[in-house]
Each structure stands twice: as C-alpha cells, then as structure tokens.
Short mmCIF file of C-alpha atoms and ligand atoms in Angstrom, two decimals:
data_model
loop_
_atom_site.label_atom_id
_atom_site.label_comp_id
_atom_site.label_asym_id
_atom_site.label_seq_id
_atom_site.Cartn_x
_atom_site.Cartn_y
_atom_site.Cartn_z
CA MET A 1 0.05 -0.03 0.04
CA LYS A 2 1.21 3.45 -0.78
CA PRO A 3 2.60 4.96 2.52
CA GLY A 4 0.00 7.16 4.16
CA LEU A 5 -3.14 5.46 2.75
CA LEU A 6 -5.32 3.39 5.00
CA SER A 7 -7.36 0.42 3.86
CA THR A 8 -11.14 0.13 4.72
CA ASN A 9 -10.22 -2.61 7.04
CA GLU A 10 -7.72 -0.30 9.01
CA VAL A 11 -10.29 2.62 9.03
CA SER A 12 -13.04 0.14 10.38
CA ASN A 13 -10.69 -0.95 13.13
CA MET A 14 -9.95 2.47 14.03
CA LEU A 15 -13.52 3.55 14.19
CA LYS A 16 -14.74 0.20 15.67
CA VAL A 17 -17.44 -0.28 13.04
CA ASN A 18 -17.98 -2.78 10.43
CA GLU A 19 -16.31 -2.38 6.96
CA SER A 20 -19.80 -2.11 5.49
CA THR A 21 -20.58 0.82 7.70
CA ILE A 22 -17.25 2.54 6.45
CA LYS A 23 -18.36 1.94 2.87
CA ARG A 24 -21.84 3.34 3.54
CA TRP A 25 -20.32 6.56 5.15
CA THR A 26 -18.13 6.79 2.06
CA GLU A 27 -20.85 6.43 -0.34
CA LYS A 28 -22.90 9.07 1.46
CA GLY A 29 -19.91 11.45 1.27
CA SER A 30 -19.36 11.79 4.95
CA LEU A 31 -16.04 10.07 4.72
CA ARG A 32 -13.66 11.10 1.73
CA CYS A 33 -11.90 8.19 0.11
CA ILE A 34 -9.50 7.73 -2.89
CA LYS A 35 -10.12 5.00 -5.42
CA THR A 36 -7.23 2.99 -6.75
CA PRO A 37 -7.00 2.03 -10.43
CA GLY A 38 -8.13 -1.38 -9.25
CA GLY A 39 -11.27 0.06 -7.69
CA HIS A 40 -10.23 -0.24 -4.08
CA ARG A 41 -11.08 2.46 -1.49
CA LYS A 42 -8.20 3.98 0.31
CA TYR A 43 -8.30 6.69 2.84
CA LYS A 44 -5.87 9.51 3.81
CA MET A 45 -5.28 9.72 7.69
CA LYS A 46 -6.24 13.57 7.32
CA ASP A 47 -9.60 12.63 5.95
CA VAL A 48 -10.30 9.99 8.74
CA VAL A 49 -9.22 12.69 11.34
CA ASP A 50 -11.48 15.45 9.76
CA PHE A 51 -14.42 12.86 9.75
CA MET A 52 -13.80 12.25 13.48
CA ASP A 53 -13.56 15.97 14.06
CA THR A 54 -16.83 16.57 12.19
CA PHE A 55 -18.80 13.88 13.90
CA SER A 56 -17.21 14.49 17.33
CA TYR A 57 -15.80 10.89 17.37
CA ASP A 58 -14.29 10.00 20.76
CA VAL A 59 -10.75 9.65 19.88
CA THR A 60 -9.58 8.30 23.33
CA ASP A 61 -11.62 5.22 22.56
CA LEU A 62 -9.53 4.42 19.62
CA LEU A 63 -6.21 4.30 21.46
CA VAL A 64 -4.47 1.01 21.68
CA PRO A 65 -2.60 0.18 24.87
CA ALA A 66 1.12 0.91 24.64
CA LYS A 67 3.15 -2.35 24.17
CA GLU A 68 5.94 -3.23 26.64
CA ASN A 69 8.50 -3.88 24.06
CA PHE A 70 9.11 -2.49 20.67
CA SER A 71 6.69 -3.64 17.96
CA LYS A 72 7.77 -6.46 15.93
CA VAL A 73 5.23 -5.82 13.13
CA PRO A 74 5.95 -2.89 10.91
CA VAL A 75 2.95 -0.70 10.84
CA SER A 76 2.43 2.54 8.76
CA THR A 77 3.49 5.75 10.25
CA ASP A 78 0.14 7.17 9.91
CA TYR A 79 -1.67 4.35 11.54
CA ALA A 80 0.81 4.41 14.44
CA ILE A 81 0.16 8.15 14.81
CA LEU A 82 -3.55 7.86 14.62
CA THR A 83 -3.62 4.94 17.16
CA LYS A 84 -0.91 6.67 19.39
CA ASP A 85 1.10 3.34 19.24
CA PHE A 86 4.07 4.95 20.97
CA SER A 87 5.95 1.72 20.89
CA ALA A 88 5.90 1.67 17.10
CA LEU A 89 6.60 5.42 17.01
CA SER A 90 9.63 4.82 19.06
CA GLU A 91 10.85 2.13 16.75
CA LEU A 92 10.40 4.57 13.76
CA PHE A 93 12.22 7.35 15.54
CA TYR A 94 15.11 4.90 16.41
CA ASN A 95 15.50 3.87 12.85
CA THR A 96 15.35 7.56 11.61
CA MET A 97 17.95 8.81 14.07
CA LEU A 98 20.40 5.96 13.42
CA GLU A 99 20.47 6.81 9.75
CA GLY A 100 22.02 10.12 10.75
CA ASN A 101 19.86 12.36 8.55
CA ARG A 102 19.05 15.47 10.60
CA GLU A 103 16.37 16.89 8.33
CA ASN A 104 14.57 13.64 8.12
CA THR A 105 14.68 13.13 11.95
CA PHE A 106 13.39 16.61 12.35
CA GLN A 107 10.63 16.08 9.72
CA PHE A 108 9.51 12.92 11.63
CA LEU A 109 9.29 14.73 14.81
CA ASN A 110 7.32 17.65 13.27
CA LEU A 111 5.04 15.23 11.60
CA LEU A 112 3.99 13.69 14.92
CA TYR A 113 3.77 17.13 16.64
CA SER A 114 1.54 18.40 13.82
CA ASN A 115 -0.73 15.37 14.28
CA ARG A 116 -1.38 16.28 17.96
CA ILE A 117 1.31 14.15 19.74
CA SER A 118 2.15 16.53 22.43
CA GLN A 119 5.89 17.67 23.02
CA ILE A 120 5.63 15.91 26.45
CA ASP A 121 4.71 12.52 24.89
CA LEU A 122 7.43 13.06 22.07
CA PHE A 123 10.09 13.26 24.82
CA ASP A 124 8.87 10.89 27.48
CA LYS A 125 7.26 8.22 25.26
CA ILE A 126 9.16 8.30 22.03
CA VAL A 127 12.60 9.78 22.37
CA VAL A 128 13.38 8.36 25.74
CA PRO A 129 12.60 4.74 24.91
CA SER A 130 14.40 4.97 21.58
CA PHE A 131 17.60 5.93 23.44
CA GLN A 132 17.02 3.26 26.08
CA LYS A 133 17.19 0.78 23.15
CA ILE A 134 20.25 2.48 21.88
CA GLY A 135 21.81 2.44 25.27
CA MET A 136 21.05 -1.33 25.68
CA GLN A 137 22.26 -2.30 22.32
CA TRP A 138 25.47 -0.40 22.88
CA SER A 139 26.13 -1.94 26.20
CA VAL A 140 25.93 -5.45 24.72
CA GLY A 141 28.06 -4.46 21.63
CA GLN A 142 25.28 -4.59 19.01
CA LEU A 143 25.87 -0.86 18.25
CA GLY A 144 29.03 0.77 17.94
CA ILE A 145 30.04 4.05 19.87
CA GLU A 146 30.17 5.78 16.42
CA GLN A 147 26.48 4.84 15.84
CA GLU A 148 25.51 5.86 19.31
CA HIS A 149 27.26 9.25 18.69
CA LEU A 150 25.63 9.74 15.32
CA ALA A 151 22.17 9.00 16.72
CA SER A 152 22.70 11.47 19.67
CA ASN A 153 23.78 14.21 17.54
CA THR A 154 21.04 13.65 15.01
CA ALA A 155 18.33 13.50 17.64
CA LEU A 156 19.74 16.63 19.50
CA HIS A 157 19.69 18.62 16.35
CA SER A 158 16.24 17.72 15.53
CA ILE A 159 14.98 18.38 18.92
CA LEU A 160 16.44 21.83 18.82
CA LYS A 161 15.12 22.37 15.34
CA LEU A 162 11.56 21.28 16.39
CA GLN A 163 11.57 24.17 18.97
CA ASP A 164 11.29 26.62 16.10
CA VAL A 165 7.88 25.21 15.08
CA ILE A 166 6.53 24.47 18.48
CA SER A 167 3.56 26.65 19.68
CA ARG A 168 4.42 28.44 22.89
CA ARG A 169 2.23 29.73 25.72
CA PRO A 170 2.77 33.53 26.41
CA LYS A 171 5.43 34.39 28.81
CA HIS A 172 4.14 34.45 32.57
CA GLY A 173 7.46 35.93 33.96
CA GLY A 174 8.96 32.66 35.33
CA ILE A 175 12.58 32.33 34.87
CA ALA A 176 14.31 28.87 34.51
CA LEU A 177 17.93 27.94 34.55
CA CYS A 178 18.90 24.56 33.05
CA GLY A 179 22.15 22.71 32.87
CA CYS A 180 24.05 19.58 33.67
CA LEU A 181 26.40 19.06 36.60
CA GLU A 182 30.24 18.97 36.24
CA GLU A 183 31.64 16.10 34.10
CA GLU A 184 27.98 15.35 32.96
CA TYR A 185 27.79 15.09 29.21
CA HIS A 186 24.32 13.52 28.74
CA GLU A 187 22.67 16.70 27.54
CA ILE A 188 19.66 15.55 25.53
CA GLY A 189 17.32 15.19 28.60
CA ILE A 190 18.16 18.68 29.82
CA THR A 191 17.57 20.17 26.33
CA CYS A 192 14.17 18.58 26.36
CA VAL A 193 13.47 20.08 29.83
CA ASN A 194 14.67 23.54 28.60
CA ASN A 195 12.45 23.25 25.50
CA ILE A 196 9.34 22.20 27.54
CA LEU A 197 9.69 25.10 29.88
CA ASP A 198 10.16 27.52 26.93
CA ALA A 199 7.10 26.22 25.28
CA ASN A 200 5.23 26.68 28.75
CA GLY A 201 5.88 30.44 29.00
CA TRP A 202 9.25 30.27 30.90
CA THR A 203 12.21 32.45 29.99
CA THR A 204 14.98 29.98 29.98
CA TYR A 205 18.62 30.15 30.21
CA TYR A 206 20.40 26.97 28.87
CA LEU A 207 23.86 26.37 30.29
CA GLY A 208 24.45 22.96 28.46
CA ALA A 209 26.68 20.06 29.58
CA ASN A 210 29.60 19.81 32.10
CA LEU A 211 29.25 22.92 34.12
CA PRO A 212 31.55 23.66 37.01
CA VAL A 213 29.39 24.12 40.19
CA GLU A 214 31.02 27.60 40.94
CA SER A 215 29.83 28.69 37.40
CA PHE A 216 26.37 27.27 38.09
CA VAL A 217 26.20 29.24 41.45
CA ASP A 218 27.29 32.32 39.44
CA ALA A 219 24.53 31.87 36.98
CA ILE A 220 21.86 31.44 39.58
CA GLU A 221 23.13 34.83 41.28
CA SER A 222 23.13 36.51 37.78
CA TYR A 223 19.70 35.47 36.42
CA VAL A 224 17.79 35.09 39.69
CA PRO A 225 15.64 32.07 38.33
CA HIS A 226 12.56 30.76 40.01
CA ILE A 227 13.57 27.34 39.18
CA VAL A 228 17.03 25.57 38.61
CA CYS A 229 16.90 22.40 36.63
CA VAL A 230 19.81 20.21 36.93
CA SER A 231 20.71 17.02 35.07
CA THR A 232 22.94 14.14 36.30
CA THR A 233 23.08 10.68 34.90
CA THR A 234 26.65 9.43 35.27
CA PRO A 235 28.36 11.13 38.19
CA LYS A 236 31.92 10.46 39.27
CA SER A 237 30.41 9.51 42.68
CA GLN A 238 27.33 10.12 44.67
CA LYS A 239 29.39 12.20 47.07
CA HIS A 240 30.24 14.52 44.19
CA VAL A 241 26.59 14.89 43.18
CA LEU A 242 25.60 15.65 46.76
CA GLN A 243 28.38 18.30 47.16
CA GLN A 244 27.31 20.07 44.00
CA CYS A 245 23.55 19.94 44.66
CA ASN A 246 24.26 21.18 48.22
CA ALA A 247 26.18 24.17 46.85
CA LEU A 248 23.28 24.89 44.42
CA ARG A 249 20.57 24.47 47.10
CA GLU A 250 22.33 27.00 49.48
CA THR A 251 22.20 29.56 46.65
CA THR A 252 18.65 28.74 45.45
CA SER A 253 17.32 28.91 49.03
CA ILE A 254 18.72 32.40 49.38
CA ILE A 255 16.75 33.69 46.49
CA ASN A 256 13.73 31.47 47.05
CA ALA A 257 14.17 29.35 43.93
CA LYS A 258 13.32 25.75 43.52
CA LEU A 259 16.07 23.14 42.90
CA ILE A 260 14.73 20.51 40.54
CA VAL A 261 17.04 17.55 39.78
CA GLY A 262 16.62 14.99 37.01
CA GLY A 263 18.37 12.42 34.80
CA GLY A 264 19.13 8.79 35.77
CA ILE A 265 19.09 9.18 39.67
CA PRO A 266 19.31 5.91 41.56
CA ASP A 267 16.63 5.51 44.31
CA VAL A 268 19.23 5.54 47.21
CA LEU A 269 20.58 8.81 45.95
CA LYS A 270 17.02 10.41 45.52
CA LYS A 271 16.50 10.03 49.42
CA LYS A 272 19.58 11.94 50.04
CA LEU A 273 19.53 14.72 47.47
CA PRO A 274 18.78 18.18 48.72
CA ALA A 275 16.32 18.90 45.94
CA ASP A 276 12.77 20.42 46.00
CA HIS A 277 11.67 17.98 43.43
CA ILE A 278 13.02 15.05 41.50
CA PRO A 279 10.57 14.52 38.65
CA SER A 280 10.40 10.96 37.27
CA SER A 281 9.48 12.37 33.69
CA ILE A 282 8.86 15.49 31.77
CA ALA A 283 5.17 15.18 32.36
CA ASP A 284 5.75 15.15 36.12
CA LEU A 285 7.93 18.25 35.75
CA VAL A 286 5.29 20.18 33.95
CA ILE A 287 2.71 19.34 36.65
CA TYR A 288 5.20 20.48 39.49
CA VAL A 289 6.19 23.80 37.77
CA ASN A 290 2.63 24.69 36.86
CA SER A 291 1.91 24.49 40.46
CA LEU A 292 4.55 27.03 41.47
CA PRO A 293 3.69 30.72 42.32
CA ILE A 294 5.74 33.10 40.10
CA THR A 295 6.88 36.11 41.96
CA LYS A 296 8.37 39.16 40.19
CA ARG A 297 12.20 38.94 39.90
CA VAL A 298 14.69 41.75 39.99
CA HIS A 299 17.99 41.03 38.13
CA ALA A 300 21.27 41.60 40.10
C1 B12 B 401 23.43 9.21 24.23
C2 B12 B 401 24.29 8.59 25.47
C3 B12 B 401 25.46 9.11 25.52
C4 B12 B 401 26.08 10.21 24.83
C5 B12 B 401 25.49 11.59 25.15
C6 B12 B 401 25.48 12.50 23.98
C7 B12 B 401 24.79 13.92 24.46
N1 B12 B 401 25.09 14.94 23.68
O1 B12 B 401 24.04 13.95 25.28
C8 B12 B 401 27.49 10.17 25.16
C9 B12 B 401 28.34 9.53 24.05
C10 B12 B 401 28.30 11.49 25.50
C11 B12 B 401 27.50 9.15 26.38
C12 B12 B 401 28.60 9.08 27.28
C13 B12 B 401 28.57 8.21 28.27
N2 B12 B 401 27.63 7.38 28.73
CO1 B12 B 401 25.92 7.29 27.91
N3 B12 B 401 24.11 7.05 27.16
C14 B12 B 401 23.53 7.71 26.30
C15 B12 B 401 22.19 7.00 25.94
C16 B12 B 401 22.26 5.93 24.93
C17 B12 B 401 21.03 8.02 25.85
C18 B12 B 401 20.89 9.04 26.79
C19 B12 B 401 19.82 10.15 26.31
O2 B12 B 401 20.15 11.13 25.80
N4 B12 B 401 18.59 9.66 26.38
C20 B12 B 401 17.51 10.59 25.82
C21 B12 B 401 17.02 11.58 27.01
C22 B12 B 401 15.95 12.45 26.38
O3 B12 B 401 16.59 10.81 28.06
P1 B12 B 401 17.18 11.10 29.55
O4 B12 B 401 18.50 11.46 29.52
O5 B12 B 401 16.86 9.96 30.45
O6 B12 B 401 16.33 12.31 30.03
C23 B12 B 401 15.00 12.20 30.30
C24 B12 B 401 14.67 12.01 31.79
O7 B12 B 401 15.75 11.43 32.53
C25 B12 B 401 14.45 13.55 32.15
N5 B12 B 401 15.67 14.31 32.66
C26 B12 B 401 16.91 14.28 32.31
N6 B12 B 401 17.54 15.31 32.99
C27 B12 B 401 16.60 15.97 33.61
C28 B12 B 401 16.76 17.13 34.38
C29 B12 B 401 15.60 17.58 35.08
C30 B12 B 401 15.63 18.74 35.92
C31 B12 B 401 14.35 16.86 34.77
C32 B12 B 401 13.18 17.36 35.39
C33 B12 B 401 14.18 15.86 33.97
C34 B12 B 401 15.42 15.36 33.48
O8 B12 B 401 13.83 14.17 30.95
C35 B12 B 401 14.30 13.36 29.84
C36 B12 B 401 12.82 13.24 29.08
O9 B12 B 401 12.15 12.42 29.86
C37 B12 B 401 22.11 6.38 27.37
C38 B12 B 401 21.04 5.07 27.38
C39 B12 B 401 19.90 5.32 28.24
N7 B12 B 401 19.21 4.24 28.66
O10 B12 B 401 19.35 6.41 28.52
C40 B12 B 401 23.49 6.06 27.84
C41 B12 B 401 23.89 5.74 29.22
C42 B12 B 401 23.04 6.89 30.10
N8 B12 B 401 25.24 6.12 29.27
C43 B12 B 401 26.05 5.45 29.91
C44 B12 B 401 27.33 5.49 30.15
C45 B12 B 401 27.96 4.40 31.08
C46 B12 B 401 28.18 6.41 29.51
C47 B12 B 401 29.57 6.65 29.65
C48 B12 B 401 30.21 6.46 31.11
C49 B12 B 401 30.26 5.64 28.73
C50 B12 B 401 31.83 5.75 28.68
N9 B12 B 401 32.41 4.67 29.24
O11 B12 B 401 32.41 6.69 28.38
C51 B12 B 401 29.79 8.08 29.05
C52 B12 B 401 29.69 9.09 30.32
C53 B12 B 401 29.84 10.50 29.98
C54 B12 B 401 29.54 11.63 31.05
N10 B12 B 401 30.55 11.66 31.92
O12 B12 B 401 28.49 12.23 30.91
C55 B12 B 401 25.14 4.46 30.73
C56 B12 B 401 24.89 4.89 32.21
C57 B12 B 401 24.82 3.84 33.14
C58 B12 B 401 24.74 4.37 34.68
N11 B12 B 401 23.69 5.04 35.00
O13 B12 B 401 25.78 4.28 35.18
C59 B12 B 401 23.75 4.49 29.89
C60 B12 B 401 22.48 4.05 30.60
C61 B12 B 401 23.99 3.30 28.73
C62 B12 B 401 23.99 1.91 29.38
N12 B12 B 401 22.99 1.13 29.03
O14 B12 B 401 24.78 1.54 30.01
N13 B12 B 401 26.33 8.65 26.50
#
C-alpha cells in the first residue's frame, strides 16, 4: 500500500465499526476516500481525522494500549500516529536517528507534533525509549560508539530544530536555569527540559553540559531564576553529586528558587538529594512547575 493510505479494514478497526459501515459513510460522502485504479477504496489519515472531528468521534476510545516492547510488526507511520502506538513510533524514531539524517529526523518529529502528539509525549514516550534501546544495544556491543554518537547528535539537532515550530504559551514571567552538573555530558534530557519550559511560558537560560558548580552558582546569582533544573546521569560518585547539589541548594534557598534535579538518579541517591523536586518524567516536571507561584524577579 502507498505509505500514508489506509485500507477500509484499517479505518473500520480505528472507528470500531464494520467495513460495510465505512463503505456506507463513504458512499454518503461523509468520509472522503480515494479509489485506486483497481477500484479499491483507500483513505488518507487526514480525511479520517477530519471525519472524526466533524462527527465528534471519541478519539480516546480508539487508542491501543502501549506495548511493553518494541513492536515486531511494522505498521504505517500514519496508523501508528492515529492510534498513538508509542512503541511503534519509538521504533520509527530509533531507525530514523540511526540513519543520521538530521532533516528527516526533524521532519519525523514535526509530523508527529503536527498530528497532535504533544511535546511531552514526544520526549517521554518516544525519544526516551528509543535511546534506552540504543543504550541497551550499545552496552551489549550490538551498536558501535560511532552509531550511538551519530544518533545522539542527529536527535539533539532535530529536537532543537523542532523548537522553532512549537507553539508557545505566552510568557508568564517565570525564569528557569537549566544545565548539567560538572562532568555530565548527557545533555539531551536537559535540552528537552529546557524546550518544554520554553514552550510553557518560561524564560529559559540554557547552560548545557559539564558546568563547574561555581559557574552554576554564579549563573543563579546573575539570572535570579525561579527554578534551577539540573541533570545528572553518570556522576563520578554520589558524594560528588551531593556536594554540587548542596552548593546549588544553598544559593537557591537564598533567592527562594526551587532546585529540581533529574536524569538517571538511583533511588538511594534520591533519598539524600537536597532537591525540592526530583521528577520522574517531563510530564511530572510540567505538573510540578505549573503549581509554583511566580513572583516578580529583579536581576542583580
Ligand atoms: C546518548 C548517550 C550518551 C552520549 C550523550 C550525548 C549527548 N550529547 O547528550 C555520550 C556518548 C556522550 C555518552 C557518554 C557516556 N555514557 Co551514555 N548514554 C547515552 C544514552 C544512549 C542515551 C541518553 C539520552 O540522551 N537519552 C534521551 C534523553 C531524552 O533521556 P534522559 O537523558 O533519560 O532524559 C529524560 C529524563 O531522564 C528527564 N531528565 C533528564 N535530565 C533531567 C533534568 C531535570 C531537571 C528533569 C526534570 C528531568 C530530566 O527528562 C528526559 C525526558 O524524559 C544512554 C542510554 C539510556 N538508557 O538512556 C546511555 C547511558 C546513560 N550512558 C551510560 C554510560 C555508562 C556512559 C559513559 C560512562 C560511557 C563511557 N564509558 O564513556 C559516558 C559518560 C559521559 C559523561 N560523563 O557524561 C550508561 C549509564 C549507566 C549508569 N547509570 O551508570 C547508559 C544508561 C548506557 C547503558 N545502557 O549502560 N552517553
């Protein structure tokens, strides 16, 4: 089948009606279709979505539960988008970023975003699992370091480019500072955090990877943020993370800012971390920051 076109059977599964009902709606003109030279009906996803909009179809009823593992059966991108099959979409994103084509990877994310997959779901449910697969394959030698680097750079570029097309909430005056602790080079997660905050009306200052703690403290003093978002995944030691977070917390408490720490933090460390919040996901972060009061800040 031509990519992007759905069969009568696929549409009937989505709308949970018989194929004969789909044919009747098509003949009535309620649902647009394309006739192939062989006389078969094919449907564009956009037309199915328009139909659902027009007839107030309950889309939530159509969602299929996310699968635990990556889908073994290749499905069309359109079908995966419509059914919000995050497992299949992660697999597609994984393949795209490993090819190393930045433009295609951006176009893929943009396609999902344009089809109502939220930026939060893009990060938590598509980017993160794709990278978990990369990390797992790298650790057992199925992927080379060069492939992991190519995929990371391709994904990072496409995530940054996507930010240019994301619709933003108006600025509400909140200021956020985002960066990684010293010797931390995993910066895709904190880039996602920065972009989500930017889309949610925060003015963000992005400090990137591997920031010496003294410089982080200086930045807090200069920008007087409401929230400081810190990422740590592979620290030298737990002691090192605690020392750095203690120094940051000392400064954030003076200016009444919240210290938010994320990344791959083991449970034992979570208990000791001097953080105001340790979100388990981007979705969790958004709920937390939306609950914060924003007071007017005066820059030093
Ligand atoms: C890409 C990658 C790299 C790249 C990073 C490139 C870059 N520009 O960022 C490079 C090649 C640099 C790298 C290096 C290393 N890596 Co690496 N890497 C990964 C990989 C494959 C993906 C990480 C990623 O970007 N994921 C995508 C992002 C979006 O997900 P995320 O980081 O989890 O972030 C999400 C949340 O955690 C959260 N989040 C993250 N930060 C924050 C902060 C806040 C405030 C909030 C609210 C939320 C939040 O939001 C994100 C979206 O939900 C992981 C595998 C995996 N399972 O994740 C291994 C992995 C993290 N790396 C690992 C290792 C061992 C290393 C190295 C030590 C390898 C080596 N021997 O050199 C070095 C360490 C470098 C360093 N000191 O930082 C291990 C870590 C195991 C561990 N916990 O000890 C992993 C798990 C791989 C594995 N299976 O073993 N790595």
